[in-house]
Amino acid sequence: MLPARTYSISIDRDWRALYDSIWLPDVFPKWASGLAESNLRQEGDRWMADGPEGPVTIRFTPHNAFGLMDHYVDAGNGQEIHVPLRVIANGEGAEVMLTLFRQPGMDDEMFARDAKWITRDLRALKAFAMARSVMAATPDSRASSLRLFKHSLR
C-alpha cells in the first residue's frame, strides 16, 4: 500500500456543469501545468505527451455520471501511475479532489514538490473554471476574466 495525500479545492459552480466543462483530455493542458507545453495528442484510446525524460502515455477515464476524471500515466517504464481525480457536489458548488500516491523511491523532497505542483494546478483549474463560467454568462466580461485567469497562474 502506498502512502497518499488528497488535495482539494472548492469551486463555485454546479459540480455537473463543472465536470462537463473540464473532463475532456484536451482541456487538461489549460490548467494542468505538466501538460501545458507537452503537445498532448490522441493516439487511439490513449494520449501521448512529451515529458522531460521522453514520451509519456496517458489513459483517461471516459465521461461518466459520477464525476470521475481518473487518469493513468506511464512515463515510459511500462508502469502506470494511477491519479484519482474527482469532482463532487459541495452544497450548490463543487469540490475537486486529486489524490497523490507516494511512489516507491520517492523521497520527502520529491513528494513535497509534487504536492506543491498539485496545489498550483488546482488553483489554476479553479481560475480556468470560473473564467469560463463568467465568459459564458456575460460576453462583455471575457477580457477581464482572461486577465483574472492569467493573474492567478503567477
Coordinates of C-alpha atoms in Angstrom, one line a residue:
M1 CA 0.0 0.0 0.0
L2 CA 1.3 3.4 -0.9
P3 CA 1.2 6.5 1.3
A4 CA -1.3 9.0 -0.1
R5 CA -2.5 12.6 0.4
T6 CA -5.6 14.1 -1.1
Y7 CA -5.8 17.7 -2.1
S8 CA -9.0 19.6 -2.9
I9 CA -10.3 22.9 -4.0
S10 CA -13.8 24.4 -3.8
I11 CA -15.3 25.9 -6.9
D12 CA -18.5 27.9 -7.0
R13 CA -20.1 26.1 -9.9
D14 CA -22.6 23.3 -10.1
W15 CA -20.5 20.1 -9.9
R16 CA -22.1 18.5 -13.0
A17 CA -21.6 21.7 -15.1
L18 CA -18.0 21.9 -13.9
Y19 CA -17.3 18.2 -14.7
D20 CA -18.9 18.5 -18.1
S21 CA -16.7 21.5 -18.9
I22 CA -13.4 20.0 -17.8
W23 CA -13.5 16.2 -18.3
L24 CA -12.1 16.1 -21.8
P25 CA -8.4 15.2 -22.0
D26 CA -7.7 18.1 -24.4
V27 CA -8.9 20.5 -21.7
F28 CA -6.3 19.3 -19.1
P29 CA -3.4 21.3 -20.7
K30 CA -5.4 24.5 -20.0
W31 CA -4.9 24.0 -16.2
A32 CA -2.5 21.1 -15.6
S33 CA 1.0 22.6 -15.9
G34 CA 2.6 19.3 -16.6
L35 CA 0.6 19.1 -19.8
A36 CA 0.6 22.8 -20.8
E37 CA 3.6 22.6 -23.1
S38 CA 3.7 18.9 -23.8
N39 CA 2.0 18.7 -27.2
L40 CA -0.8 16.4 -25.9
R41 CA -2.2 14.3 -28.7
Q42 CA -4.5 11.4 -29.1
E43 CA -3.4 8.0 -30.4
G44 CA -6.2 5.6 -30.3
D45 CA -7.6 5.3 -26.8
R46 CA -4.5 6.8 -25.2
W47 CA -3.0 10.2 -25.2
M48 CA 0.7 11.0 -25.7
A49 CA 2.6 13.9 -24.2
D50 CA 6.3 15.0 -24.3
G51 CA 7.7 14.6 -20.8
P52 CA 11.1 15.9 -19.6
E53 CA 12.6 12.4 -19.9
G54 CA 10.8 11.3 -23.1
P55 CA 7.3 10.4 -24.3
V56 CA 4.5 9.9 -21.7
T57 CA 1.4 7.8 -22.3
I58 CA -1.9 8.8 -20.5
R59 CA -5.2 6.9 -20.3
F60 CA -8.2 8.9 -19.2
T61 CA -11.5 7.6 -17.8
P62 CA -14.4 8.2 -20.2
H63 CA -17.2 10.6 -19.5
N64 CA -19.4 9.3 -16.7
A65 CA -22.2 10.3 -14.3
F66 CA -20.0 10.2 -11.2
G67 CA -17.5 13.0 -11.8
L68 CA -14.6 10.6 -12.1
M69 CA -11.6 12.1 -14.0
D70 CA -9.0 9.5 -13.1
H71 CA -6.0 9.1 -15.4
Y72 CA -3.2 6.7 -15.6
V73 CA 0.3 7.9 -16.5
D74 CA 3.1 5.8 -18.0
A75 CA 6.4 7.7 -18.2
G76 CA 7.9 5.1 -20.4
N77 CA 8.9 2.4 -17.9
G78 CA 5.7 0.3 -18.5
Q79 CA 4.4 1.0 -15.1
E80 CA 1.2 3.1 -14.9
I81 CA 0.7 5.6 -12.1
H82 CA -2.9 6.0 -11.1
V83 CA -4.0 9.6 -10.5
P84 CA -7.5 9.7 -8.9
L85 CA -9.3 12.9 -9.7
R86 CA -12.9 13.6 -8.6
V87 CA -15.5 16.3 -9.0
I88 CA -18.2 16.0 -6.3
A89 CA -21.0 18.2 -5.0
N90 CA -20.2 20.6 -2.2
G91 CA -23.5 22.3 -1.4
E92 CA -24.5 24.1 -4.6
G93 CA -20.9 24.2 -5.7
A94 CA -18.2 21.6 -6.4
E95 CA -15.2 20.1 -4.8
V96 CA -12.4 18.9 -7.0
M97 CA -10.1 16.3 -5.3
L98 CA -6.9 14.8 -6.5
T99 CA -5.0 12.1 -4.6
L100 CA -1.3 11.9 -4.8
F101 CA 0.3 8.5 -4.1
R102 CA 3.9 8.5 -2.9
Q103 CA 5.6 6.2 -5.5
P104 CA 8.3 3.8 -4.5
G105 CA 11.7 5.5 -4.3
M106 CA 10.1 9.0 -4.0
D107 CA 11.9 10.9 -1.2
D108 CA 10.3 13.6 1.0
E109 CA 11.5 16.4 -1.2
M110 CA 10.0 14.9 -4.4
F111 CA 6.7 14.2 -2.6
A112 CA 6.6 17.8 -1.3
R113 CA 7.4 19.2 -4.8
D114 CA 4.6 17.1 -6.3
A115 CA 2.2 18.3 -3.6
K116 CA 3.0 22.0 -4.4
W117 CA 2.6 21.2 -8.1
I118 CA -0.9 19.8 -7.5
T119 CA -1.9 22.7 -5.3
R120 CA -0.8 25.2 -8.0
D121 CA -2.7 23.2 -10.7
L122 CA -5.9 23.0 -8.6
R123 CA -5.8 26.8 -8.2
A124 CA -5.3 27.1 -12.0
L125 CA -8.2 24.8 -12.6
K126 CA -10.4 27.0 -10.3
A127 CA -9.4 30.2 -12.1
F128 CA -9.9 28.5 -15.5
A129 CA -13.4 27.2 -14.5
M130 CA -14.5 30.5 -13.0
A131 CA -13.3 32.4 -16.1
R132 CA -15.1 30.0 -18.3
S133 CA -18.3 30.4 -16.2
V134 CA -18.1 34.2 -16.4
M135 CA -17.3 34.2 -20.1
A136 CA -20.3 32.0 -20.8
A137 CA -22.6 34.2 -18.7
T138 CA -21.5 37.7 -20.0
P139 CA -19.6 38.1 -23.2
D140 CA -18.5 41.6 -22.3
S141 CA -16.5 40.3 -19.4
R142 CA -14.3 38.0 -21.4
A143 CA -11.2 40.3 -21.3
S144 CA -11.4 40.8 -17.5
S145 CA -11.9 37.0 -17.0
L146 CA -8.9 36.2 -19.1
R147 CA -6.8 38.7 -17.1
L148 CA -8.0 37.1 -13.8
F149 CA -7.1 33.7 -15.1
K150 CA -3.6 34.7 -16.2
H151 CA -3.0 36.6 -12.9
S152 CA -3.9 33.5 -10.9
L153 CA -1.2 31.5 -12.6
R154 CA 1.5 33.7 -11.2

